[in-house]
mmCIF file of C-alpha atoms in Angstrom:
data_model
loop_
_atom_site.group_PDB
_atom_site.id
_atom_site.type_symbol
_atom_site.label_atom_id
_atom_site.label_comp_id
_atom_site.label_asym_id
_atom_site.label_seq_id
_atom_site.Cartn_x
_atom_site.Cartn_y
_atom_site.Cartn_z
ATOM 1 C CA ASN A 1 0.000 0.000 0.000
ATOM 2 C CA THR A 2 1.702 3.250 -1.096
ATOM 3 C CA ASP A 3 -0.131 5.222 1.573
ATOM 4 C CA MET A 4 1.839 3.504 4.326
ATOM 5 C CA MET A 5 4.803 1.751 2.748
ATOM 6 C CA SER A 6 7.464 2.142 0.090
ATOM 7 C CA ILE A 7 9.731 -0.639 -1.171
ATOM 8 C CA THR A 8 13.002 0.931 -2.267
ATOM 9 C CA PRO A 9 15.708 -1.735 -2.723
ATOM 10 C CA GLY A 10 19.147 -0.320 -3.465
ATOM 11 C CA GLU A 11 18.148 3.241 -2.706
ATOM 12 C CA PRO A 12 20.023 5.451 -0.190
ATOM 13 C CA ILE A 13 18.857 5.389 3.407
ATOM 14 C CA ASP A 14 20.209 8.877 4.017
ATOM 15 C CA ALA A 15 19.103 11.362 1.341
ATOM 16 C CA ASP A 16 21.768 13.910 2.256
ATOM 17 C CA PHE A 17 25.479 13.152 2.600
ATOM 18 C CA GLY A 18 25.493 10.106 4.866
ATOM 19 C CA PRO A 19 26.202 6.405 4.211
ATOM 20 C CA ARG A 20 23.993 4.556 1.773
ATOM 21 C CA GLY A 21 22.408 1.121 1.970
ATOM 22 C CA ILE A 22 19.376 -0.925 1.029
ATOM 23 C CA SER A 23 16.161 0.423 2.475
ATOM 24 C CA PRO A 24 13.424 -2.131 3.241
ATOM 25 C CA ILE A 25 9.757 -1.284 3.570
ATOM 26 C CA GLU A 26 9.578 1.916 5.566
ATOM 27 C CA ARG A 27 7.507 4.888 6.552
ATOM 28 C CA GLU A 28 8.334 8.190 8.211
ATOM 29 C CA ARG A 29 8.180 8.564 11.958
ATOM 30 C CA THR A 30 6.829 11.779 13.418
ATOM 31 C CA LEU A 31 9.456 14.245 14.636
ATOM 32 C CA THR A 32 9.155 14.862 18.352
ATOM 33 C CA PRO A 33 10.428 17.921 20.274
ATOM 34 C CA GLY A 34 13.106 15.696 21.793
ATOM 35 C CA ILE A 35 14.379 14.552 18.400
ATOM 36 C CA LEU A 36 14.325 18.115 17.041
ATOM 37 C CA THR A 37 16.309 19.270 20.076
ATOM 38 C CA ARG A 38 18.950 16.633 19.410
ATOM 39 C CA PHE A 39 19.047 17.653 15.755
ATOM 40 C CA PHE A 40 19.530 21.261 16.896
ATOM 41 C CA PHE A 41 22.526 20.478 19.090
ATOM 42 C CA SER A 42 23.997 18.091 16.523
ATOM 43 C CA GLY A 43 23.817 20.800 13.862
ATOM 44 C CA ALA A 44 24.973 23.514 16.249
ATOM 45 C CA LEU A 45 28.076 21.646 17.361
ATOM 46 C CA CYS A 46 29.082 20.407 13.921
ATOM 47 C CA SER A 47 28.531 23.742 12.176
ATOM 48 C CA SER A 48 30.326 25.860 14.779
ATOM 49 C CA ALA A 49 33.233 23.413 15.053
ATOM 50 C CA ALA A 50 33.701 23.126 11.282
ATOM 51 C CA HIS A 51 33.573 26.888 10.704
ATOM 52 C CA LEU A 52 35.896 27.553 13.637
ATOM 53 C CA LEU A 53 38.512 25.181 12.232
ATOM 54 C CA LEU A 54 38.282 26.894 8.833
ATOM 55 C CA THR A 55 38.358 30.465 10.190
ATOM 56 C CA PRO A 56 41.780 31.203 8.572
ATOM 57 C CA LEU A 57 40.335 30.533 5.106
ATOM 58 C CA ASP A 58 37.372 32.770 5.899
ATOM 59 C CA VAL A 59 39.730 35.549 7.035
ATOM 60 C CA VAL A 60 41.758 35.262 3.808
ATOM 61 C CA LYS A 61 38.576 35.380 1.720
ATOM 62 C CA THR A 62 37.131 38.373 3.585
ATOM 63 C CA SER A 63 40.435 40.267 3.378
ATOM 64 C CA ILE A 64 40.507 39.801 -0.415
ATOM 65 C CA GLN A 65 36.914 40.995 -0.728
ATOM 66 C CA THR A 66 37.186 44.028 1.566
ATOM 67 C CA ASN A 67 40.631 45.290 0.507
ATOM 68 C CA PRO A 68 41.407 43.932 -2.981
ATOM 69 C CA LYS A 69 44.169 46.474 -3.692
ATOM 70 C CA LYS A 70 46.203 45.250 -0.722
ATOM 71 C CA TYR A 71 45.210 41.593 -0.730
ATOM 72 C CA THR A 72 45.428 40.341 -4.297
ATOM 73 C CA GLY A 73 45.495 36.554 -4.065
ATOM 74 C CA PRO A 74 45.032 33.700 -1.573
ATOM 75 C CA ILE A 75 48.701 32.810 -1.037
ATOM 76 C CA SER A 76 49.987 36.385 -0.934
ATOM 77 C CA THR A 77 47.138 37.350 1.388
ATOM 78 C CA LEU A 78 47.930 34.480 3.747
ATOM 79 C CA ASN A 79 51.609 35.442 3.864
ATOM 80 C CA LEU A 80 50.800 39.130 4.375
ATOM 81 C CA LEU A 81 48.339 38.414 7.187
ATOM 82 C CA LEU A 82 50.934 36.243 8.911
ATOM 83 C CA GLU A 83 53.536 39.009 8.590
ATOM 84 C CA GLU A 84 51.172 41.652 9.970
ATOM 85 C CA ASN A 85 49.452 39.843 12.839
ATOM 86 C CA GLY A 86 50.906 36.363 13.101
ATOM 87 C CA VAL A 87 48.781 33.248 13.544
ATOM 88 C CA PRO A 88 46.265 35.004 15.856
ATOM 89 C CA GLY A 89 45.431 37.331 12.949
ATOM 90 C CA LEU A 90 44.176 34.350 10.960
ATOM 91 C CA PHE A 91 41.544 33.774 13.620
ATOM 92 C CA ALA A 92 40.171 37.321 13.644
ATOM 93 C CA GLY A 93 36.435 37.232 14.296
ATOM 94 C CA TRP A 94 36.475 33.688 15.668
ATOM 95 C CA VAL A 95 34.086 34.545 18.524
ATOM 96 C CA PRO A 96 31.176 35.761 16.326
ATOM 97 C CA THR A 97 31.940 32.861 13.979
ATOM 98 C CA LEU A 98 31.597 30.349 16.810
ATOM 99 C CA ILE A 99 28.467 31.908 18.288
ATOM 100 C CA GLY A 100 26.806 32.713 14.971
ATOM 101 C CA PHE A 101 27.267 29.299 13.410
ATOM 102 C CA PHE A 102 26.338 27.512 16.634
ATOM 103 C CA ILE A 103 22.939 29.209 16.543
ATOM 104 C CA ASN A 104 22.600 29.114 12.756
ATOM 105 C CA GLY A 105 23.754 25.523 12.458
ATOM 106 C CA GLY A 106 21.333 24.344 15.104
ATOM 107 C CA ILE A 107 18.379 26.179 13.597
ATOM 108 C CA SER A 108 19.242 25.225 10.017
ATOM 109 C CA PHE A 109 19.691 21.512 10.670
ATOM 110 C CA ALA A 110 16.650 21.210 12.937
ATOM 111 C CA LEU A 111 14.408 23.256 10.650
ATOM 112 C CA THR A 112 15.572 21.348 7.577
ATOM 113 C CA GLU A 113 14.391 18.128 9.237
ATOM 114 C CA PHE A 114 11.175 19.799 10.391
ATOM 115 C CA TRP A 115 10.292 21.200 6.960
ATOM 116 C CA ARG A 116 11.326 17.973 5.248
ATOM 117 C CA SER A 117 8.858 16.081 7.412
ATOM 118 C CA PHE A 118 6.209 18.754 6.873
ATOM 119 C CA TYR A 119 6.586 18.750 3.071
ATOM 120 C CA PHE A 120 6.602 14.951 2.978
ATOM 121 C CA ASP A 121 3.295 14.882 4.843
ATOM 122 C CA LEU A 122 1.943 17.617 2.573
ATOM 123 C CA ALA A 123 2.907 15.704 -0.583
ATOM 124 C CA GLY A 124 1.169 12.556 0.601
ATOM 125 C CA ASP A 125 1.327 9.562 -1.740
ATOM 126 C CA ILE A 126 3.724 11.157 -4.221
ATOM 127 C CA ALA A 127 6.288 12.227 -1.607
ATOM 128 C CA PHE A 128 8.750 9.402 -2.310
ATOM 129 C CA ASP A 129 8.742 10.273 -6.017
ATOM 130 C CA TYR A 130 9.904 13.804 -5.200
ATOM 131 C CA GLU A 131 12.268 13.148 -2.322
ATOM 132 C CA ILE A 132 15.131 15.358 -3.496
ATOM 133 C CA PRO A 133 12.978 18.379 -4.509
ATOM 134 C CA ILE A 134 11.368 18.139 -1.069
ATOM 135 C CA ILE A 135 14.771 18.089 0.624
ATOM 136 C CA VAL A 136 15.901 21.087 -1.456
ATOM 137 C CA ALA A 137 12.711 22.969 -0.570
ATOM 138 C CA ALA A 138 13.171 22.121 3.122
ATOM 139 C CA ALA A 139 16.785 23.329 3.130
ATOM 140 C CA ALA A 140 15.846 26.527 1.278
ATOM 141 C CA THR A 141 13.008 27.237 3.722
ATOM 142 C CA ALA A 142 15.334 26.659 6.671
ATOM 143 C CA ALA A 143 17.860 29.014 5.056
ATOM 144 C CA VAL A 144 15.301 31.840 5.168
ATOM 145 C CA PHE A 145 15.099 31.567 8.947
ATOM 146 C CA GLY A 146 18.833 30.948 9.250
ATOM 147 C CA SER A 147 19.686 34.163 7.402
ATOM 148 C CA PHE A 148 18.197 36.261 10.191
ATOM 149 C CA THR A 149 20.321 34.499 12.811
ATOM 150 C CA LEU A 150 23.545 34.609 10.790
ATOM 151 C CA ALA A 151 23.455 38.215 9.584
ATOM 152 C CA PRO A 152 24.393 39.868 12.943
ATOM 153 C CA SER A 153 27.346 37.592 13.697
ATOM 154 C CA GLU A 154 28.684 37.869 10.153
ATOM 155 C CA ALA A 155 28.420 41.672 10.267
ATOM 156 C CA ILE A 156 30.539 41.654 13.439
ATOM 157 C CA ARG A 157 33.018 39.154 12.002
ATOM 158 C CA ILE A 158 33.508 41.073 8.747
ATOM 159 C CA ARG A 159 34.087 44.352 10.598
ATOM 160 C CA SER A 160 36.599 42.597 12.882
ATOM 161 C CA VAL A 161 38.563 41.335 9.871
ATOM 162 C CA ALA A 162 38.302 44.495 7.749
ATOM 163 C CA GLN A 163 39.239 46.809 10.640
ATOM 164 C CA PRO A 164 41.433 44.928 13.152
ATOM 165 C CA ASP A 165 41.716 48.021 15.382
ATOM 166 C CA TYR A 166 37.993 48.795 15.365
ATOM 167 C CA ALA A 167 37.509 47.423 18.899
ATOM 168 C CA PRO A 168 39.453 45.147 21.266
ATOM 169 C CA ASN A 169 37.025 42.208 21.084
ATOM 170 C CA ALA A 170 33.808 40.949 19.481
ATOM 171 C CA LEU A 171 31.586 42.512 22.145
ATOM 172 C CA GLY A 172 33.337 45.836 21.620
ATOM 173 C CA VAL A 173 32.851 45.603 17.863
ATOM 174 C CA ALA A 174 29.142 44.863 18.284
ATOM 175 C CA THR A 175 28.675 47.663 20.828
ATOM 176 C CA ARG A 176 30.448 50.258 18.703
ATOM 177 C CA MET A 177 28.572 49.247 15.548
ATOM 178 C CA VAL A 178 25.228 49.593 17.328
ATOM 179 C CA ASN A 179 26.190 52.900 18.966
ATOM 180 C CA ASP A 180 27.510 54.418 15.722
ATOM 181 C CA GLU A 181 25.076 52.951 13.205
ATOM 182 C CA GLY A 182 22.027 51.720 15.120
ATOM 183 C CA ILE A 183 20.817 48.199 15.840
ATOM 184 C CA PHE A 184 19.495 47.806 12.282
ATOM 185 C CA THR A 185 23.067 47.680 10.967
ATOM 186 C CA LEU A 186 23.346 44.121 12.275
ATOM 187 C CA PHE A 187 20.401 43.049 10.104
ATOM 188 C CA SER A 188 20.701 45.316 7.073
ATOM 189 C CA ALA A 189 22.418 42.579 5.039
ATOM 190 C CA VAL A 190 19.604 40.039 5.548
ATOM 191 C CA PRO A 191 18.285 40.476 1.949
ATOM 192 C CA ALA A 192 21.772 39.744 0.632
ATOM 193 C CA PHE A 193 22.000 36.734 2.929
ATOM 194 C CA LEU A 194 18.737 35.416 1.510
ATOM 195 C CA LEU A 195 20.154 35.737 -2.013
ATOM 196 C CA LYS A 196 23.273 33.959 -0.788
ATOM 197 C CA GLU A 197 21.894 31.140 1.357
ATOM 198 C CA ILE A 198 18.887 30.011 -0.725
ATOM 199 C CA PRO A 199 20.825 29.524 -4.019
ATOM 200 C CA PHE A 200 23.612 27.962 -1.961
ATOM 201 C CA CYS A 201 21.266 25.300 -0.564
ATOM 202 C CA ILE A 202 19.589 24.628 -3.909
ATOM 203 C CA ALA A 203 22.921 24.217 -5.708
ATOM 204 C CA LYS A 204 24.442 22.068 -2.966
ATOM 205 C CA PHE A 205 21.610 19.569 -2.788
ATOM 206 C CA GLY A 206 20.746 19.696 -6.488
ATOM 207 C CA VAL A 207 24.278 19.072 -7.737
ATOM 208 C CA PHE A 208 24.927 16.479 -5.046
ATOM 209 C CA ASP A 209 21.842 14.497 -6.004
ATOM 210 C CA SER A 210 22.445 14.720 -9.751
ATOM 211 C CA THR A 211 26.075 13.647 -9.374
ATOM 212 C CA THR A 212 25.470 10.747 -7.009
ATOM 213 C CA ALA A 213 22.458 9.526 -9.010
ATOM 214 C CA PHE A 214 24.577 9.445 -12.185
ATOM 215 C CA LEU A 215 27.493 7.684 -10.477
ATOM 216 C CA PHE A 216 25.293 5.102 -8.745
ATOM 217 C CA GLU A 217 23.651 4.421 -12.110
ATOM 218 C CA ALA A 218 27.055 4.058 -13.748
ATOM 219 C CA TYR A 219 28.478 1.934 -10.914
ATOM 220 C CA PRO A 220 25.549 0.004 -9.400
ATOM 221 C CA ALA A 221 27.928 -2.132 -7.307
ATOM 222 C CA ALA A 222 28.586 0.963 -5.206
ATOM 223 C CA ARG A 223 25.124 0.585 -3.685
ATOM 224 C CA GLU A 224 26.354 -2.525 -1.876
ATOM 225 C CA ASP A 225 29.966 -1.451 -1.269
ATOM 226 C CA PHE A 226 30.466 1.001 1.589
ATOM 227 C CA GLN A 227 33.899 2.183 0.388
ATOM 228 C CA LEU A 228 32.709 2.874 -3.159
ATOM 229 C CA SER A 229 29.595 4.518 -1.756
ATOM 230 C CA LEU A 230 31.810 6.786 0.367
ATOM 231 C CA TYR A 231 33.851 7.821 -2.690
ATOM 232 C CA ILE A 232 30.674 8.700 -4.580
ATOM 233 C CA THR A 233 29.379 10.657 -1.604
ATOM 234 C CA LEU A 234 32.645 12.605 -1.361
ATOM 235 C CA ILE A 235 32.607 13.380 -5.094
ATOM 236 C CA GLY A 236 28.993 14.541 -4.912
ATOM 237 C CA GLY A 237 29.686 16.619 -1.825
ATOM 238 C CA THR A 238 32.766 18.202 -3.369
ATOM 239 C CA LEU A 239 30.967 19.189 -6.574
ATOM 240 C CA GLY A 240 27.966 20.358 -4.563
ATOM 241 C CA GLY A 241 30.185 22.579 -2.422
ATOM 242 C CA ILE A 242 31.897 24.066 -5.466
ATOM 243 C CA ALA A 243 28.597 24.773 -7.227
ATOM 244 C CA ALA A 244 27.139 26.307 -4.079
ATOM 245 C CA ALA A 245 30.161 28.581 -3.688
ATOM 246 C CA ILE A 246 29.897 29.796 -7.299
ATOM 247 C CA VAL A 247 26.197 30.687 -7.286
ATOM 248 C CA SER A 248 26.368 32.406 -3.884
ATOM 249 C CA ASN A 249 29.603 34.370 -4.361
ATOM 250 C CA PRO A 250 28.090 37.634 -5.749
ATOM 251 C CA ALA A 251 25.860 37.926 -2.673
ATOM 252 C CA ASP A 252 28.766 37.003 -0.405
ATOM 253 C CA ALA A 253 30.938 39.729 -1.941
ATOM 254 C CA THR A 254 28.041 42.173 -1.484
ATOM 255 C CA VAL A 255 27.734 41.343 2.229
ATOM 256 C CA SER A 256 31.483 41.844 2.756
ATOM 257 C CA ALA A 257 31.390 45.206 0.971
ATOM 258 C CA MET A 258 28.387 46.338 3.029
ATOM 259 C CA LYS A 259 29.855 45.460 6.415
ATOM 260 C CA LYS A 260 33.543 46.304 6.035
ATOM 261 C CA ALA A 261 32.867 49.885 7.188
ATOM 262 C CA LYS A 262 30.001 52.154 8.173
ATOM 263 C CA SER A 263 27.709 52.655 5.205
ATOM 264 C CA ASP A 264 24.125 53.632 4.493
ATOM 265 C CA ASP A 265 24.066 51.677 1.223
ATOM 266 C CA GLY A 266 21.706 48.732 0.992
ATOM 267 C CA PRO A 267 22.312 45.393 -0.751
ATOM 268 C CA ILE A 268 21.133 46.508 -4.207
ATOM 269 C CA THR A 269 23.114 49.740 -4.141
ATOM 270 C CA THR A 270 26.237 47.916 -2.961
ATOM 271 C CA PHE A 271 25.841 45.172 -5.570
ATOM 272 C CA LEU A 272 25.439 47.710 -8.394
ATOM 273 C CA TYR A 273 28.433 49.705 -7.119
ATOM 274 C CA LEU A 274 30.615 46.589 -7.123
ATOM 275 C CA PHE A 275 29.503 45.674 -10.628
ATOM 276 C CA ARG A 276 29.904 49.215 -11.952
ATOM 277 C CA THR A 277 33.400 49.718 -10.514
ATOM 278 C CA GLY A 278 34.821 46.231 -10.817
ATOM 279 C CA GLY A 279 32.599 44.255 -13.140
ATOM 280 C CA ILE A 280 32.220 40.496 -12.806
ATOM 281 C CA ARG A 281 35.663 40.320 -11.224
ATOM 282 C CA ALA A 282 34.465 42.295 -8.205
ATOM 283 C CA LEU A 283 31.575 39.882 -7.689
ATOM 284 C CA THR A 284 33.840 36.836 -7.918
ATOM 285 C CA ARG A 285 36.529 38.041 -5.503
ATOM 286 C CA GLY A 286 37.406 35.324 -3.045
ATOM 287 C CA LEU A 287 35.700 32.657 -5.156
ATOM 288 C CA GLY A 288 38.756 30.400 -5.319
ATOM 289 C CA VAL A 289 39.114 30.456 -1.552
ATOM 290 C CA ARG A 290 35.373 29.868 -1.070
ATOM 291 C CA MET A 291 35.398 26.851 -3.412
ATOM 292 C CA GLY A 292 38.201 25.329 -1.374
ATOM 293 C CA PHE A 293 36.495 26.402 1.839
ATOM 294 C CA TYR A 294 33.147 24.821 1.052
ATOM 295 C CA THR A 295 34.677 21.685 -0.442
ATOM 296 C CA ILE A 296 36.338 21.042 2.908
ATOM 297 C CA LEU A 297 33.430 22.406 4.935
ATOM 298 C CA VAL A 298 30.734 20.218 3.369
ATOM 299 C CA ALA A 299 32.757 17.041 3.964
ATOM 300 C CA LEU A 300 33.902 18.099 7.452
ATOM 301 C CA GLN A 301 30.501 19.381 8.542
ATOM 302 C CA PHE A 302 28.608 16.233 7.646
ATOM 303 C CA LEU A 303 31.354 14.016 9.062
ATOM 304 C CA VAL A 304 31.177 15.813 12.402
ATOM 305 C CA TYR A 305 27.371 15.974 12.157
ATOM 306 C CA ASP A 306 27.100 12.201 11.774
ATOM 307 C CA ALA A 307 29.517 11.596 14.651
ATOM 308 C CA ILE A 308 27.662 13.935 17.015
ATOM 309 C CA ARG A 309 24.267 12.726 15.833
ATOM 310 C CA PHE A 310 25.221 9.137 16.629
ATOM 311 C CA SER A 311 26.528 10.190 20.060
ATOM 312 C CA PHE A 312 23.101 11.735 20.728
ATOM 313 C CA GLY A 313 21.473 8.457 19.722
ATOM 314 C CA ILE A 314 20.076 9.542 16.340
ATOM 315 C CA ALA A 315 20.989 6.947 13.743
ATOM 316 C CA SER A 316 20.360 7.363 10.024
ATOM 317 C CA ASP A 317 17.258 5.193 10.239
ATOM 318 C CA ASP A 318 15.889 6.542 13.518
ATOM 319 C CA LEU A 319 13.236 8.487 11.639
ATOM 320 C CA LYS A 320 12.183 5.430 9.668
ATOM 321 C CA LEU A 321 9.757 2.809 10.962
ATOM 322 C CA TYR A 322 10.523 -0.544 9.296
ATOM 323 C CA LEU A 323 7.471 -2.725 8.729
ATOM 324 C CA ASP A 324 6.966 -6.452 8.365
ATOM 325 C CA VAL A 325 5.921 -7.324 4.800
ATOM 326 C CA LEU A 326 3.457 -10.067 5.723
ATOM 327 C CA GLY A 327 2.036 -8.092 8.630
ATOM 328 C CA GLY A 328 1.473 -5.054 6.455
ATOM 329 C CA ALA A 329 -0.158 -7.113 3.700
ATOM 330 C CA LEU A 330 -2.503 -8.833 6.136
ATOM 331 C CA ARG A 331 -3.532 -5.533 7.648
ATOM 332 C CA GLU A 332 -4.370 -4.135 4.236
ATOM 333 C CA THR A 333 -6.327 -7.250 3.178
ATOM 334 C CA GLY A 334 -8.296 -7.560 6.409
ATOM 335 C CA GLY A 335 -6.294 -10.571 7.615
ATOM 336 C CA PRO A 336 -5.999 -11.753 11.193
ATOM 337 C CA ILE A 337 -3.335 -9.203 12.198
#
């Protein structure tokens, strides 16, 4: 009965970036507040830890975007930052990064699961035929909410990197920004974040699914071989991260330009200024670093996410309820069960 069950031999258990295996007859379990809470902390810990470890790459990227005349390329920028401020300079803005991505990661991961479940229920019988579009829609919806939580911390981080002497610490940077520019300055880049995060999610999941589907079709043995499955997952994740970095870079460059110093310009004005003065090159500044950043981040984030999720007792199939074939058939035919 397609209302209650779906037989999907050889299909992935985890529709995102996790291990794959054969899925027997299954149906979705209802998300409980307890499970959502564990998803929140799993996402919060993995996202904040992964971004914290990659802070030096983020600092290099932001430096290139906010001061392109001084910082011209990834390697030269890294060397110059080390000469100017040493290793600590590569971790400028680590506090807002940690706090911002802890909150954003928790909300994004939990809401992605929530909206995925909601859209699956909404789709009804056809849900399993549109699994990936539903996942993409869930991630994009979660990104809308996540943009409002990430904008303030990123504004503080960018100002910390662009102006190292702006204030002695993250709290000082936030306080001065609010005093000089008003509380709205922490949220003024939200529209740009929406144009950054939503295409990012769509590209990441879309390219990942297309790539892995093609490779599993080309190498069907990988469905039964964990090592081959892992290689395919890594390839899909890498290409997904690269694609996501490319489509979101213009908005990312716009956010950096908006928040590097006090400005009354909004996202559209800033975007047009960048394009008018620097052309496509201005909108692609830092793209090489971001492609490397997100290639590593996607793999690292989901690796840490799985590890933490398992430690919280949420396995890949915890949201699936596996049914007995005979029992299900008898129920549907009015049998003795």
